[in-house]
PDB file of C-alpha atoms in Angstrom:
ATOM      1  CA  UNK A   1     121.792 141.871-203.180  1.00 85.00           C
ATOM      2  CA  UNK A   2     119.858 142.933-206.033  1.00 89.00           C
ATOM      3  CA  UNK A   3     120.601 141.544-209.578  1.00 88.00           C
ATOM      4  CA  UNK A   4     119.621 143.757-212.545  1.00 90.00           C
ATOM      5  CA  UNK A   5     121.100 143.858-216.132  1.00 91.00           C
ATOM      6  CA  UNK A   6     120.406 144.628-219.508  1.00 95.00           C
ATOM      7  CA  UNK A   7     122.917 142.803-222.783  1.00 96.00           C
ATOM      8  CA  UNK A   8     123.013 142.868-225.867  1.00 96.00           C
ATOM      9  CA  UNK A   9     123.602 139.776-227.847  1.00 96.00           C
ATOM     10  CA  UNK A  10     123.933 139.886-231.749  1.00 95.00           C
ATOM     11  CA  UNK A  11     121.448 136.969-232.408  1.00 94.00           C
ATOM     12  CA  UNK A  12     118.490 136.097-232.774  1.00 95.00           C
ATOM     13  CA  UNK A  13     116.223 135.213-229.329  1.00 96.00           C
ATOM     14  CA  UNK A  14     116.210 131.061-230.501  1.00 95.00           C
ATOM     15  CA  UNK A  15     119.911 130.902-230.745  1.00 95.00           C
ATOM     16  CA  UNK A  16     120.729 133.294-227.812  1.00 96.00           C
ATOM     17  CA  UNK A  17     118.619 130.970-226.089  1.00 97.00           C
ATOM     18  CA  UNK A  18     120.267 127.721-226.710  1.00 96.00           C
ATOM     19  CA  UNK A  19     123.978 129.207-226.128  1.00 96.00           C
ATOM     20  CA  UNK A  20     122.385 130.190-222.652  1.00 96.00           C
ATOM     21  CA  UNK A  21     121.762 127.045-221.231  1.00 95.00           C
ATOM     22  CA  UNK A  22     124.704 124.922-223.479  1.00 95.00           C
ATOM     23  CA  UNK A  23     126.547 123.745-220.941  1.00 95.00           C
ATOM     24  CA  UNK A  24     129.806 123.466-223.355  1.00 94.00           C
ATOM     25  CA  UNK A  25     128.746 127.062-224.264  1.00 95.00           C
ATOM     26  CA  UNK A  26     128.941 127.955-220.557  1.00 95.00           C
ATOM     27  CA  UNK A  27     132.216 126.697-219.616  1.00 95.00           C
ATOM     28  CA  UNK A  28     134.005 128.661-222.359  1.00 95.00           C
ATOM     29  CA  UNK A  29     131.974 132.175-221.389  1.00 95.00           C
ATOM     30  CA  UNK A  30     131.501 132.049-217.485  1.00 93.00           C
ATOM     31  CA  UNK A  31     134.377 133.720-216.097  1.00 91.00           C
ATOM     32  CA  UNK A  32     135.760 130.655-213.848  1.00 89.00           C
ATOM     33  CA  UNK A  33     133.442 128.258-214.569  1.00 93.00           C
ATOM     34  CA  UNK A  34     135.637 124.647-214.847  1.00 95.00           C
ATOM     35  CA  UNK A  35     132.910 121.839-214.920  1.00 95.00           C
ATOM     36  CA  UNK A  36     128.991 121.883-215.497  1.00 95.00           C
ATOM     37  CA  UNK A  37     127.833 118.262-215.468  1.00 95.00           C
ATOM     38  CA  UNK A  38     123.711 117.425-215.426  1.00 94.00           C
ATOM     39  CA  UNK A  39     122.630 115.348-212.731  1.00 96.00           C
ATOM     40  CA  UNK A  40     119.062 115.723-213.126  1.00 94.00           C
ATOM     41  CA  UNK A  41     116.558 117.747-215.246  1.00 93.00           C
ATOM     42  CA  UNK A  42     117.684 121.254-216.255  1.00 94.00           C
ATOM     43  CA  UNK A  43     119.694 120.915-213.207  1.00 96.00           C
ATOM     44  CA  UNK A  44     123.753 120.632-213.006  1.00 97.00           C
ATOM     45  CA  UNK A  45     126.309 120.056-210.511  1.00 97.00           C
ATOM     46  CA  UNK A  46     128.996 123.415-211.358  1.00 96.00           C
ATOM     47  CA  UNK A  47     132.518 124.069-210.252  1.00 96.00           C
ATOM     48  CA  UNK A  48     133.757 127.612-210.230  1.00 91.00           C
ATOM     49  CA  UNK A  49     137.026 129.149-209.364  1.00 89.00           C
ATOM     50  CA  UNK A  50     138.008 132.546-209.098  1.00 82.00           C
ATOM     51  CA  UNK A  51     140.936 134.880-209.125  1.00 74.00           C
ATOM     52  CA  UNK A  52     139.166 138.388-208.401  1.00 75.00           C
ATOM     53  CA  UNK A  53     140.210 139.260-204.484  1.00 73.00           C
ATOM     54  CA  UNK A  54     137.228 139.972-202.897  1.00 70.00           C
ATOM     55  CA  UNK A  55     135.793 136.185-203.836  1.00 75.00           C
ATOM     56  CA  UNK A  56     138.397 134.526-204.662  1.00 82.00           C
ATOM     57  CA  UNK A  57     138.690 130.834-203.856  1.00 85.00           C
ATOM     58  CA  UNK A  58     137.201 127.618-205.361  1.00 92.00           C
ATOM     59  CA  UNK A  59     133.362 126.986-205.070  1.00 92.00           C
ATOM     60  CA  UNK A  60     131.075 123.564-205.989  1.00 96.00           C
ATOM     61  CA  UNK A  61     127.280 123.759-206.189  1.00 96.00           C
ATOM     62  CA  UNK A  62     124.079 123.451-208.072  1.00 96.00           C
ATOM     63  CA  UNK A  63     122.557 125.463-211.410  1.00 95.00           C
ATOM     64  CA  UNK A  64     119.287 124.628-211.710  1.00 96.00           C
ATOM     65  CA  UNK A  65     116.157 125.799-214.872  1.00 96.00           C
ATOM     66  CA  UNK A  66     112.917 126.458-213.722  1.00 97.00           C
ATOM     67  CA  UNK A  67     110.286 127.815-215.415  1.00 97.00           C
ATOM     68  CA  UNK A  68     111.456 127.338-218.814  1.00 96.00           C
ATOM     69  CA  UNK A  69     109.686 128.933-222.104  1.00 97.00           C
ATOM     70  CA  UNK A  70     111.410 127.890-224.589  1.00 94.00           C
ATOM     71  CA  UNK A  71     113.147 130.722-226.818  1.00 94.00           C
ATOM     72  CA  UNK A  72     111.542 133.729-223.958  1.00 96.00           C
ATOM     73  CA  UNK A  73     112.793 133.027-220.729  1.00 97.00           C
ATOM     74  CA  UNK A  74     113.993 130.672-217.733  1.00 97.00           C
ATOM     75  CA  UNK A  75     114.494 131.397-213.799  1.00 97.00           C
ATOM     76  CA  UNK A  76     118.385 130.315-213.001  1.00 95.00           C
ATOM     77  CA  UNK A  77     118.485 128.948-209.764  1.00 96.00           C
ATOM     78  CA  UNK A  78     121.871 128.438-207.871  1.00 95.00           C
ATOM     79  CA  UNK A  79     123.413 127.313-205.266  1.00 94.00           C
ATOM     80  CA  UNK A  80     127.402 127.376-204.348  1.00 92.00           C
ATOM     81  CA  UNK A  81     129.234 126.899-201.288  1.00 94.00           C
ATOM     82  CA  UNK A  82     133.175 127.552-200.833  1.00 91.00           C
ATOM     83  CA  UNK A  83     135.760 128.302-197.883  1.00 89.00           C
ATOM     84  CA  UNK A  84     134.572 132.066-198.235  1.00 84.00           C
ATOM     85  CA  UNK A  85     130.673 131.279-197.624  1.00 87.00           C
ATOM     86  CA  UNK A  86     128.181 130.581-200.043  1.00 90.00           C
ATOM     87  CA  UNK A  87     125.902 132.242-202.844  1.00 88.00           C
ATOM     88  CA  UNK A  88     122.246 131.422-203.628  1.00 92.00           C
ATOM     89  CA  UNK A  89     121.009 132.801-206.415  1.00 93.00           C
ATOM     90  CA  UNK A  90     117.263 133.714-208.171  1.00 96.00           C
ATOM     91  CA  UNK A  91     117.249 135.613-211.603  1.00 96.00           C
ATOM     92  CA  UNK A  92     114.834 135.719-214.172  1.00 97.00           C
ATOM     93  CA  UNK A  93     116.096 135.352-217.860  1.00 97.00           C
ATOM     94  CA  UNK A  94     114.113 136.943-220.295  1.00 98.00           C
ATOM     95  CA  UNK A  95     114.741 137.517-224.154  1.00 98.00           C
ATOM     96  CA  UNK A  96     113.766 140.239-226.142  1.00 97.00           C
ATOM     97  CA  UNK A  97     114.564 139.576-229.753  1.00 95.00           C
ATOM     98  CA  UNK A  98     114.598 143.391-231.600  1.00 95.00           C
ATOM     99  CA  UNK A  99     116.044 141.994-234.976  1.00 92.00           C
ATOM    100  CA  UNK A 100     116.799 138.756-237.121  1.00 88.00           C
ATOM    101  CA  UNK A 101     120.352 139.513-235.667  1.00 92.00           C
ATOM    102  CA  UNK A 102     119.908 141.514-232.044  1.00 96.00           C
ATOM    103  CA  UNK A 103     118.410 139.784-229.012  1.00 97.00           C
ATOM    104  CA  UNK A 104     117.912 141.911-225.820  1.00 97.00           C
ATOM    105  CA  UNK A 105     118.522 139.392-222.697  1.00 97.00           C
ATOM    106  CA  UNK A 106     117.244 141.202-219.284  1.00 97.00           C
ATOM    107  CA  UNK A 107     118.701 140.012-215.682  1.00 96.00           C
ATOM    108  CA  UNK A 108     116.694 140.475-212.612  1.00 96.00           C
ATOM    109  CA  UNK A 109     116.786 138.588-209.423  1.00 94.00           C
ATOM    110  CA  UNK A 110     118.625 138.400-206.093  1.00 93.00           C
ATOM    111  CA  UNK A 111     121.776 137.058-204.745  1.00 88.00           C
ATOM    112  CA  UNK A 112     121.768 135.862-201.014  1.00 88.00           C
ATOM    113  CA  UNK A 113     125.528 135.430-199.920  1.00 86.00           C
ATOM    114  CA  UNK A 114     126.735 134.043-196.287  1.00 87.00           C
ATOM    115  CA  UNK A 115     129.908 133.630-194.553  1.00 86.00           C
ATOM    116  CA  UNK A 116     133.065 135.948-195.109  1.00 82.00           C
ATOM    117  CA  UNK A 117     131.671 137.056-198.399  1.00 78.00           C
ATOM    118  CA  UNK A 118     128.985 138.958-196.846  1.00 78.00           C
ATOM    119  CA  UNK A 119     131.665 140.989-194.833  1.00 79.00           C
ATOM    120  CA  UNK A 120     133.167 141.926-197.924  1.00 73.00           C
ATOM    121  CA  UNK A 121     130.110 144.402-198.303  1.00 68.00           C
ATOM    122  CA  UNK A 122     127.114 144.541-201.214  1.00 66.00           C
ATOM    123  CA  UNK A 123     128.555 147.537-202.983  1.00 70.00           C
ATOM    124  CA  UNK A 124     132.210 145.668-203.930  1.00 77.00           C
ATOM    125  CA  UNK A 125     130.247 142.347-204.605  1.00 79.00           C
ATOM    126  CA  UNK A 126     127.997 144.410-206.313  1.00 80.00           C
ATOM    127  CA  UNK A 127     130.899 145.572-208.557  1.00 82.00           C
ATOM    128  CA  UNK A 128     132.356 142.224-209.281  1.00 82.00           C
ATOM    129  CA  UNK A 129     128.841 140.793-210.256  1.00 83.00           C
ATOM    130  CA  UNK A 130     128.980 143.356-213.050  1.00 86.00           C
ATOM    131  CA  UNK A 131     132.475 142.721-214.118  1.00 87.00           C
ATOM    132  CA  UNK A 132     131.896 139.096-214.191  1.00 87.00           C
ATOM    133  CA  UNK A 133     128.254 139.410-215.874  1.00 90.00           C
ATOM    134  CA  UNK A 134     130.004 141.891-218.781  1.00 91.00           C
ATOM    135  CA  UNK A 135     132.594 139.570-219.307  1.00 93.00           C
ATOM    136  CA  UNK A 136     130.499 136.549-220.056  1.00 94.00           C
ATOM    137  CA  UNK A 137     128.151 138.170-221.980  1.00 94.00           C
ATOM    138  CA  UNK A 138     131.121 139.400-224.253  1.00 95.00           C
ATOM    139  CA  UNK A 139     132.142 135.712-224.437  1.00 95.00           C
ATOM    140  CA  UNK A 140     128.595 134.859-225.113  1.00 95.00           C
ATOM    141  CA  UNK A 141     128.556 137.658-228.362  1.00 95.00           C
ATOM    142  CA  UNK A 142     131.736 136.211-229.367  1.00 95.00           C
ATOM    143  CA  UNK A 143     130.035 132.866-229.106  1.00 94.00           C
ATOM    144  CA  UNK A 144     126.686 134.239-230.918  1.00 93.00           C
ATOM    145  CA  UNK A 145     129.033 135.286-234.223  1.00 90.00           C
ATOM    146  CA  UNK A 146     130.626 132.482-234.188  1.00 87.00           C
ATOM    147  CA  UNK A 147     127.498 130.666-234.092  1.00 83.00           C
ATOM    148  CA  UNK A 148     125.763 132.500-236.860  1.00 80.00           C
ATOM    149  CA  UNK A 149     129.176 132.470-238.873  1.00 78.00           C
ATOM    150  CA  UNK A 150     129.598 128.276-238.914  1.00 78.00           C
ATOM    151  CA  UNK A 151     125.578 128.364-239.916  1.00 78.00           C
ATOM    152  CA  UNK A 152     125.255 130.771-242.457  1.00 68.00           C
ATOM    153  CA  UNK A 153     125.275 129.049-244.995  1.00 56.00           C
ATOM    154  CA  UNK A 154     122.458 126.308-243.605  1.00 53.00           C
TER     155      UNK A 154
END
């Protein structure tokens, strides 16, 4: 399954990219996301549960950061495995800062998924990728202002 998407954060490329890989940052925005603990470099064991029917269940697995430029861009590996089957994940990360206060991040990779999940079909998984990925990156904006609120007057 193809992975392609195009948000809007209201910050600047620098701090949209250290909200993106804070893990305390990521357990408040991804949708499900209970426990991201590192247990190497850039890489993290995760915990995820979800309540949306088509994948619902409780999944454990591996986030990994490759390819890291600091500020631009990172590959997001991962890796999860539940009752349902199993995700693996490759998406490029790449920010494009328009303004002091607007940073463009782009999506694109794949999604390889196994087991009973891949009966459920690409086009509904497809769906609930996007619902998931629009509400984290409205958690992640919510984040961003907060962020620029607590430092504006550094």
């Amino acid at each position: 399954m193809k992975i392609n998407a195009t948000h809007e954060v209201p910050t600047n490329a620098s701090t949209t990219f250290k909200l993106l890989i804070d893990p305390d940052v990521l357990v408040r925005t991804v949708p499900g996301l209970k426990t991201l603990q590192l247990i190497g470099d850039n890489e993290y064991a995760a915990e995820l549960e979800l309540g949306i029917k088509a994948v619902k269940g409780h999944y454990k697995g591996t986030v990994k950061l490759v390819d890291v430029v600091d500020g631009e861009e990172f590959r997001l590996l991962m890796d999860g495995q539940g009752k349902l089957g199993f995700v693996q994940q490759d998406i490029l990360i790449k920010l494009e800062q328009v303004s002091n206060d607007q940073t463009i991040v782009n999506c694109d990779g794949v999604a390889t998924i196994g087991g009973v999940l891949a009966g459920v079909g690409n086009r509904m998984l497809g769906g609930v990728a996007k619902l998931l990925m629009g509400q984290f990156f409205k958690a992640l904006s919510k984040e961003a202002s907060n962020y620029n609120n607590v430092n504006a007057g550094t």
